[in-house]
Coordinates of C-alpha atoms and ligand atoms in Angstrom, one line a residue:
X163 CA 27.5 24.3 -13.3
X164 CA 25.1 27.2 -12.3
X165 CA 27.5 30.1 -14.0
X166 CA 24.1 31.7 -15.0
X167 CA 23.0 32.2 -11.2
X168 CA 23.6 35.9 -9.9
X169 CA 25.0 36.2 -6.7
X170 CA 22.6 37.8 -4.5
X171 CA 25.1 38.9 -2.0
X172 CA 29.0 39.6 -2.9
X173 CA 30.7 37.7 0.5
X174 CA 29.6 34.7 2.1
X175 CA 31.8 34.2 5.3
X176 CA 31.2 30.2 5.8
X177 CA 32.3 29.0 9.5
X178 CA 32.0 25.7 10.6
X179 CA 31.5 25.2 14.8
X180 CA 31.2 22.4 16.7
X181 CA 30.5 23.3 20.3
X182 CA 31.5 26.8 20.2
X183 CA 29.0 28.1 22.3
X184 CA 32.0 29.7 24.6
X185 CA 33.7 31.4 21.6
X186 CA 30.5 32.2 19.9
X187 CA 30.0 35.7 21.5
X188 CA 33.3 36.4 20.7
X189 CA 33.2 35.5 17.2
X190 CA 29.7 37.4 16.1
X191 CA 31.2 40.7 18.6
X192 CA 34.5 40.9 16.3
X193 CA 33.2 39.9 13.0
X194 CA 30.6 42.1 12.9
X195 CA 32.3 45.5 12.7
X196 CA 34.8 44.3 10.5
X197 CA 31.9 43.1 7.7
X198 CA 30.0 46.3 8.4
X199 CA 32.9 48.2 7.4
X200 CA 34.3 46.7 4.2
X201 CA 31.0 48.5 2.1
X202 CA 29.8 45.4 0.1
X203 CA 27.1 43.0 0.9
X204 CA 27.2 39.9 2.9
X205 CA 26.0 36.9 4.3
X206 CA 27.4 35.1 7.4
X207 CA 26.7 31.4 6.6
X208 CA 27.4 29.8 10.5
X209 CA 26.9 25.7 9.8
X210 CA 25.9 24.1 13.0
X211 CA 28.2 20.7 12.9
X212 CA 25.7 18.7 15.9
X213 CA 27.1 20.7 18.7
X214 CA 26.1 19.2 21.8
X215 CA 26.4 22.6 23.4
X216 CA 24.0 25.5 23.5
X217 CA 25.7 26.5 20.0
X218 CA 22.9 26.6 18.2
X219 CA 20.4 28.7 20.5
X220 CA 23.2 31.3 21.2
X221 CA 23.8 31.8 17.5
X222 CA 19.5 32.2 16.6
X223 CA 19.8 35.0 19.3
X224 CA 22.5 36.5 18.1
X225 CA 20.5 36.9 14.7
X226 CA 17.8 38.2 16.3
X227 CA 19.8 41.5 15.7
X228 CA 22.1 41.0 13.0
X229 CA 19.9 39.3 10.2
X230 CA 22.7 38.5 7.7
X231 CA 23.8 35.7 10.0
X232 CA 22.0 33.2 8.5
X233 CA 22.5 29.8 10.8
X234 CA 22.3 26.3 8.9
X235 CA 22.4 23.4 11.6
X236 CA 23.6 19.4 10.6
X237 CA 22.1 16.8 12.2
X238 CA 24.4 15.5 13.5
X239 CA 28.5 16.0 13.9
X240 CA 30.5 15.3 10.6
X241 CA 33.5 16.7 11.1
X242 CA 35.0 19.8 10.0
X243 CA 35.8 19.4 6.4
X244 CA 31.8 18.5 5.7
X245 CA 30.9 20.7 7.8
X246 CA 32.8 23.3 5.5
X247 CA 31.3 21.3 2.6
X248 CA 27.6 22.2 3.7
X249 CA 28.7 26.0 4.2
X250 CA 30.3 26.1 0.5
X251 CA 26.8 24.6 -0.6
X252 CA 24.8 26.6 1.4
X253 CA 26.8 30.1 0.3
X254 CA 25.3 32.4 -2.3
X255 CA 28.2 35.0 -2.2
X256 CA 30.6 36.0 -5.2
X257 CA 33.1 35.5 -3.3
X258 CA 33.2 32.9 -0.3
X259 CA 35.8 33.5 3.1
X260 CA 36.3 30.2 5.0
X261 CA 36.9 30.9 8.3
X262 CA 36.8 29.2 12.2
X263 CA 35.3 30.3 15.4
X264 CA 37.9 30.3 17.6
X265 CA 39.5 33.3 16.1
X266 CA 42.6 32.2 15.7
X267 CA 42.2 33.5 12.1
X268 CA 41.8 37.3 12.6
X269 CA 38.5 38.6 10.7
X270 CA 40.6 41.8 10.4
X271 CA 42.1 39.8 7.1
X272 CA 38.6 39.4 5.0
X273 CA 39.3 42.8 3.8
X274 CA 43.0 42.2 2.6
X275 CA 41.7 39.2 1.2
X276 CA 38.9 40.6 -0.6
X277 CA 41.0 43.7 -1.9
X278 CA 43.3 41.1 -3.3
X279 CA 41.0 39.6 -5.1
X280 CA 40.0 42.4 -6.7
X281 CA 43.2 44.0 -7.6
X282 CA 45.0 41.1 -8.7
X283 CA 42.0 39.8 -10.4
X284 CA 42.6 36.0 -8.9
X285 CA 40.3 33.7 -8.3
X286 CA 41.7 32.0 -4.8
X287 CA 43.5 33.9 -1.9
X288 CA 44.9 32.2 0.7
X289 CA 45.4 33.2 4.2
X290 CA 49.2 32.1 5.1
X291 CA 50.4 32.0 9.3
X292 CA 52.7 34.0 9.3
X293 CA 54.0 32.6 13.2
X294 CA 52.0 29.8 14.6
X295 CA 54.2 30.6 17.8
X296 CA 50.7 30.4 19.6
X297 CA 49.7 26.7 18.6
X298 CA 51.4 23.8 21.2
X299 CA 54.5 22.4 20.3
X300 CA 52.7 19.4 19.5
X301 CA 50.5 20.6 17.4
X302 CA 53.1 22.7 14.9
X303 CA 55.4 19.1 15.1
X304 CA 52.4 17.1 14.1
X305 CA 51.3 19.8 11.6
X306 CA 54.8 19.7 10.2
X307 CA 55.2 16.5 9.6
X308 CA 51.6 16.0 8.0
X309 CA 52.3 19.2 5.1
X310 CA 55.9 17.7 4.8
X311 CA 54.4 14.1 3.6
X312 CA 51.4 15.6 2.0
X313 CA 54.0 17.9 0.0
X314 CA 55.8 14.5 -1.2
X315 CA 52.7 12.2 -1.9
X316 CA 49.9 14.8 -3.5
X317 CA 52.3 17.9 -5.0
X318 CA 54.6 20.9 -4.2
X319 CA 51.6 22.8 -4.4
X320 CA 51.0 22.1 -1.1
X321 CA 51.5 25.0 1.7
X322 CA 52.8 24.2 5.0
X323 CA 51.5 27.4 5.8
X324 CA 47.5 27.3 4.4
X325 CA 45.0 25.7 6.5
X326 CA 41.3 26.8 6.0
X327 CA 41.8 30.3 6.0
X328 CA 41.2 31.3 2.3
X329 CA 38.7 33.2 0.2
X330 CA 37.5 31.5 -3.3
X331 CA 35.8 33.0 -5.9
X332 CA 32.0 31.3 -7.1
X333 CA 33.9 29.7 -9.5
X334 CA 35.9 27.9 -7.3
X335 CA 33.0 27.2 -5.1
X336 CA 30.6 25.8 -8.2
X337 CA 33.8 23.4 -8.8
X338 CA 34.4 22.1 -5.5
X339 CA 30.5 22.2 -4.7
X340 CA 30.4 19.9 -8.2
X341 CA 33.2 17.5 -6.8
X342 CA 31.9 13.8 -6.6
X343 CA 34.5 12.8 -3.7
X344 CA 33.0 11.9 -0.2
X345 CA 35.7 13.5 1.7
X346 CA 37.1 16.4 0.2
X347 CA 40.2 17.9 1.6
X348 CA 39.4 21.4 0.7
X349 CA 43.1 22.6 1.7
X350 CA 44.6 20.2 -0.9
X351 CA 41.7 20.1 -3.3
X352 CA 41.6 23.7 -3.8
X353 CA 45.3 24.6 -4.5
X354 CA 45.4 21.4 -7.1
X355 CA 42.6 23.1 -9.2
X356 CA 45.1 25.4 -10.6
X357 CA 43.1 28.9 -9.8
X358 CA 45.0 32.1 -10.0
X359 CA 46.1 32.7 -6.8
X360 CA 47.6 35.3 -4.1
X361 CA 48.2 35.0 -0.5
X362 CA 47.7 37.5 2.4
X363 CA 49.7 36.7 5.8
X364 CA 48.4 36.8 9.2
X365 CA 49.5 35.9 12.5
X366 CA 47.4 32.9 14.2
X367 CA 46.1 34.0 17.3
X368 CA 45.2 31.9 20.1
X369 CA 41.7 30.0 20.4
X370 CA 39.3 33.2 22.1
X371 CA 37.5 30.4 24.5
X372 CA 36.9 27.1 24.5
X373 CA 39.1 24.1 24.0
X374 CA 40.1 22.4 20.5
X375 CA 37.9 20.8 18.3
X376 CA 40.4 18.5 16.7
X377 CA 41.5 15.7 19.4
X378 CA 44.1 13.3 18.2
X379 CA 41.5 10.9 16.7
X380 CA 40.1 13.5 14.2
X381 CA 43.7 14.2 13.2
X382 CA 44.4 10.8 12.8
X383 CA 41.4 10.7 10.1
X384 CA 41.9 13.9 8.6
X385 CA 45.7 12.7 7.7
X386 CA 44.4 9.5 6.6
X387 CA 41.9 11.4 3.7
X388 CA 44.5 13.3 2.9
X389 CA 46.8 10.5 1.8
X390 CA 44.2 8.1 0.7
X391 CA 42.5 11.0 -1.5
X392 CA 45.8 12.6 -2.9
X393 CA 47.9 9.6 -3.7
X394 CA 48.1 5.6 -4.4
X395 CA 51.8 5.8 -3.3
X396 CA 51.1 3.7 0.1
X397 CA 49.5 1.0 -1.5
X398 CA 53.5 0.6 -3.7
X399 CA 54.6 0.2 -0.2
X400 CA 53.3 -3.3 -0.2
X401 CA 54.8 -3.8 -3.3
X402 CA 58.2 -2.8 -2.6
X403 CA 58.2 -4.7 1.6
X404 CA 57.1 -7.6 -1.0
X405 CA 60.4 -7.6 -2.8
X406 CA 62.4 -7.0 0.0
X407 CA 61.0 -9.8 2.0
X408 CA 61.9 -12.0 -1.4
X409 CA 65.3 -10.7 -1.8
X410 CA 65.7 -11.9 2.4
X411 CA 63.9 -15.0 1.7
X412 CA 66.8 -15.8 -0.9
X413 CA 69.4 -15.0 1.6
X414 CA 68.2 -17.7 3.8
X415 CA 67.7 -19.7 1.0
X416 CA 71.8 -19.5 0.0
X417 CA 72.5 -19.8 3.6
X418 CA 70.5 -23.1 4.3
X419 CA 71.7 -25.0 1.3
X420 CA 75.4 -24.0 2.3
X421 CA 75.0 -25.1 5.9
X422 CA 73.0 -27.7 4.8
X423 CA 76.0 -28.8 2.4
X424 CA 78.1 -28.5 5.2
X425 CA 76.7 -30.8 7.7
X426 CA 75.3 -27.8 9.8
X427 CA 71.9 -28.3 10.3
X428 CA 71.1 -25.9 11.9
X429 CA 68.1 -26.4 14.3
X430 CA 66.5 -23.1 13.2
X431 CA 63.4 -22.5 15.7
X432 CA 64.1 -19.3 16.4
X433 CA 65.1 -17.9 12.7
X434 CA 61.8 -19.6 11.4
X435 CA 60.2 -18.2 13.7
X436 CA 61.3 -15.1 13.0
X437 CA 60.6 -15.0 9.9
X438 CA 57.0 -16.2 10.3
X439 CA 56.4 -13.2 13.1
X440 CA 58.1 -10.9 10.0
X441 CA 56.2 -12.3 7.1
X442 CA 52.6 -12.1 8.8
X443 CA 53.2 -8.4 9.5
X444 CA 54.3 -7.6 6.5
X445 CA 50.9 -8.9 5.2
X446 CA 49.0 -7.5 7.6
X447 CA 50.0 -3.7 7.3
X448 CA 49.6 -4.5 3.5
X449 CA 46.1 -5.7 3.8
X450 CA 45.5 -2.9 6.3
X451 CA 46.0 -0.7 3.9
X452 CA 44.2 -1.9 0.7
X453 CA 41.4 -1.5 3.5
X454 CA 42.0 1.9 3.4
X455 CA 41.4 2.6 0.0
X456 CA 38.7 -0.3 -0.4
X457 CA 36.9 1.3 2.7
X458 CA 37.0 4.6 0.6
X459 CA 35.6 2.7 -2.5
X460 CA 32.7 1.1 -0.9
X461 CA 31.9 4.4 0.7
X462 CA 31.7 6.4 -2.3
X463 CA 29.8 3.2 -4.0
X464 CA 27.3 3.6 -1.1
X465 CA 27.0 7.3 -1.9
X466 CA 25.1 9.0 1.1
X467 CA 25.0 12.5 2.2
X468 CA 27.9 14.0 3.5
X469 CA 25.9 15.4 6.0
X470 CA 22.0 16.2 6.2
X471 CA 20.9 19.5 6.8
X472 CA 18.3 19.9 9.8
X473 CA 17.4 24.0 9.1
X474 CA 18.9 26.8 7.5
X475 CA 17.5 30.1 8.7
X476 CA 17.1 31.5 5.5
X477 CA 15.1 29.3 3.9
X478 CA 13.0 27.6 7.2
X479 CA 12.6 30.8 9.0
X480 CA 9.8 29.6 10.4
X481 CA 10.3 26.3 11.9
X482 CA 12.7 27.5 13.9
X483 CA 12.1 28.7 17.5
X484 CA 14.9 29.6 19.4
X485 CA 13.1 29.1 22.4
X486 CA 11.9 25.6 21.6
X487 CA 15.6 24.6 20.8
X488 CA 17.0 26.0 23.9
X489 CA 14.7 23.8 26.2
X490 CA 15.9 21.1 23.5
X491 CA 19.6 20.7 24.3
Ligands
LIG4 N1 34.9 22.0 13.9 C1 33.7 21.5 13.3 N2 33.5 20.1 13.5 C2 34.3 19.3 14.2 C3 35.5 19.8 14.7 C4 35.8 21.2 14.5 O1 32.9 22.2 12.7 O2 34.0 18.1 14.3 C5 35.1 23.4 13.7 C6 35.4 24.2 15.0 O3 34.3 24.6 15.6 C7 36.3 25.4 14.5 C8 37.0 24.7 13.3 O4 36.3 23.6 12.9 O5 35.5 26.4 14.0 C9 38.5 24.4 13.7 O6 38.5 23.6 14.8 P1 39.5 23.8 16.0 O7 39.7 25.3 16.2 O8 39.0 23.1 17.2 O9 40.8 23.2 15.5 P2 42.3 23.6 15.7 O10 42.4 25.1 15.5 O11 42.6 23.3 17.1 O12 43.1 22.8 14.7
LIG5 MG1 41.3 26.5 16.2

């Protein structure tokens, strides 16, 4: 791990947008006077994740006049979490504040973060919602029920109430950056480490502009990372519908010899088939999900990139012309 490297900056704020080009403005305009004003130095690491929107220009003219915003675009769309991946690599900062563009986590809180860090000398702070009486009903039920499984299947350590809100230290960041896994879920993965820790509350606001990033689908995957990554528990599942289906079997078993004893045969179309429709699903979900996990296993075999990055500002200043890209997308 690169403990010898010196951070040439002491925060790195790392936000991962996809299609933000409405909340973008917003973002830079509230940010800005907040960083200015904590005293230390900073980078603002904004990873491009293949917006299809003007994303991308807005942000190189927003840099134009704030040169610590230092823009590093994907290729193409990977999704938040290695989106957040190529910001952590990308960061140089001591300390690194994950954070999204909607605003919905307050920027206000990257000094109360920072401070804690300091004072209580920990290496991870989280940001905890305090009320997430702004997010749909659907979205806290959903949200609800995926902490209340992932609490069960990958450790207590798990907050309901941390998403991707948090500031880590380098040392965390050299760890996770060091992690071999293909999909990391950062908001499991960190608190498992076993850092020293504090948390700072906030309120989550509404999104500024713009529309969520996270349809159904991509929480459909994100939940099914989480499980597969955290825990073999649903792969027993198979095991134990496997006994049960025996212990039924045997029922029927008892209960055709008897009737058979008796002189009642019965004609039995519908029971068999029954238990054909029964037995067939049973296998099925159970192949389904050693799928899940093999799918996982040939994709970390396979080893590619996460994601590939296109440009970062600070290193490519040069091949990138805002102009050029604007008349691009
Ligand atoms: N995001 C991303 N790639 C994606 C989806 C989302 O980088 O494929 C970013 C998005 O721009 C935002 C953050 O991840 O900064 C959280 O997304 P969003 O606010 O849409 O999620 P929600 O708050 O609705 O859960
Ligand atoms: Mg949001």
């Amino acid at each position: 791990m690169p403990q010898s490297f010196v951070s040439p900056v002491t925060l790195s704020v790392v936000t991962p947008m996809y299609n933000e080009r409405e909340a973008v403005d917003h973002f830079v305009g509230r940010l800005r006077p907040v960083l200015d004003g904590l005293g230390v130095t900073y980078e603002v690491v904004a990873v491009d994740d293949g917006s299809r929107d003007a994303t991308v220009s807005r942000l190189l003219q927003l840099r134009a006049d704030w040169s610590a915003l230092r823009v590093v675009a994907l290729r193409r769309n990977v999704g938040h979490q290695a989106a957040l991946a190529a910001g952590l690599q990308s960061a140089r900062g001591e300390f690194v504040v994950s954070i999204d563009a909607d605003l919905q986590d307050p920027p206000e809180v990257i000094g109360e973060m920072l401070a804690a860090a300091h004072e209580q000398r920990v290496d991870v702070v989280y940001g905890v919602r305090g009320d997430r009486s702004t997010d749909t009903v659907f979205k806290r039920r959903t949200a609800g029920i995926y902490y209340w499984t992932m609490r069960r299947l990958a450790g207590p350590w798990v907050s309901d109430q941390a998403g991707d809100f948090r500031l880590m230290s380098r040392a965390v960041v050299d760890v996770l950056n060091a992690l071999p896994e293909q999909n990391p879920i950062y908001r499991l993965v960190v608190p498992s480490l076993g850092f020293a820790s504090a948390e700072v509350s906030y309120v989550r606001a509404e999104r500024v502009a713009g529309e969520t990033k996270y349809p159904l689908s991509k929480m459909i995957k994100l939940t099914l990372d989480s499980l597969t990554s955290f825990s073999a528990a649903p792969l027993r599942i198979a095991t134990w519908l496997g006994i049960l289906s025996f212990l039924v079997c045997l029922g029927l078993i008892v209960s055709g010899l008897t009737a058979w004893a008796m002189g009642a045969v019965v004609p039995g179309w519908t029971s068999l088939y029954i238990a054909v429709l029964l037995l067939g699903g049973i296998q099925l979900i159970c192949l389904g999900l050693l799928g899940e996990y093999i799918g996982r296993i040939y994709a970390a075999t396979q080893n590619r990139p996460r994601f590939l990055v296109a440009f970062d500002t600070d290193k490519d200043a040069a091949a990138v012309d805002p102009a050029e890209l604007a008349a691009r997308r």
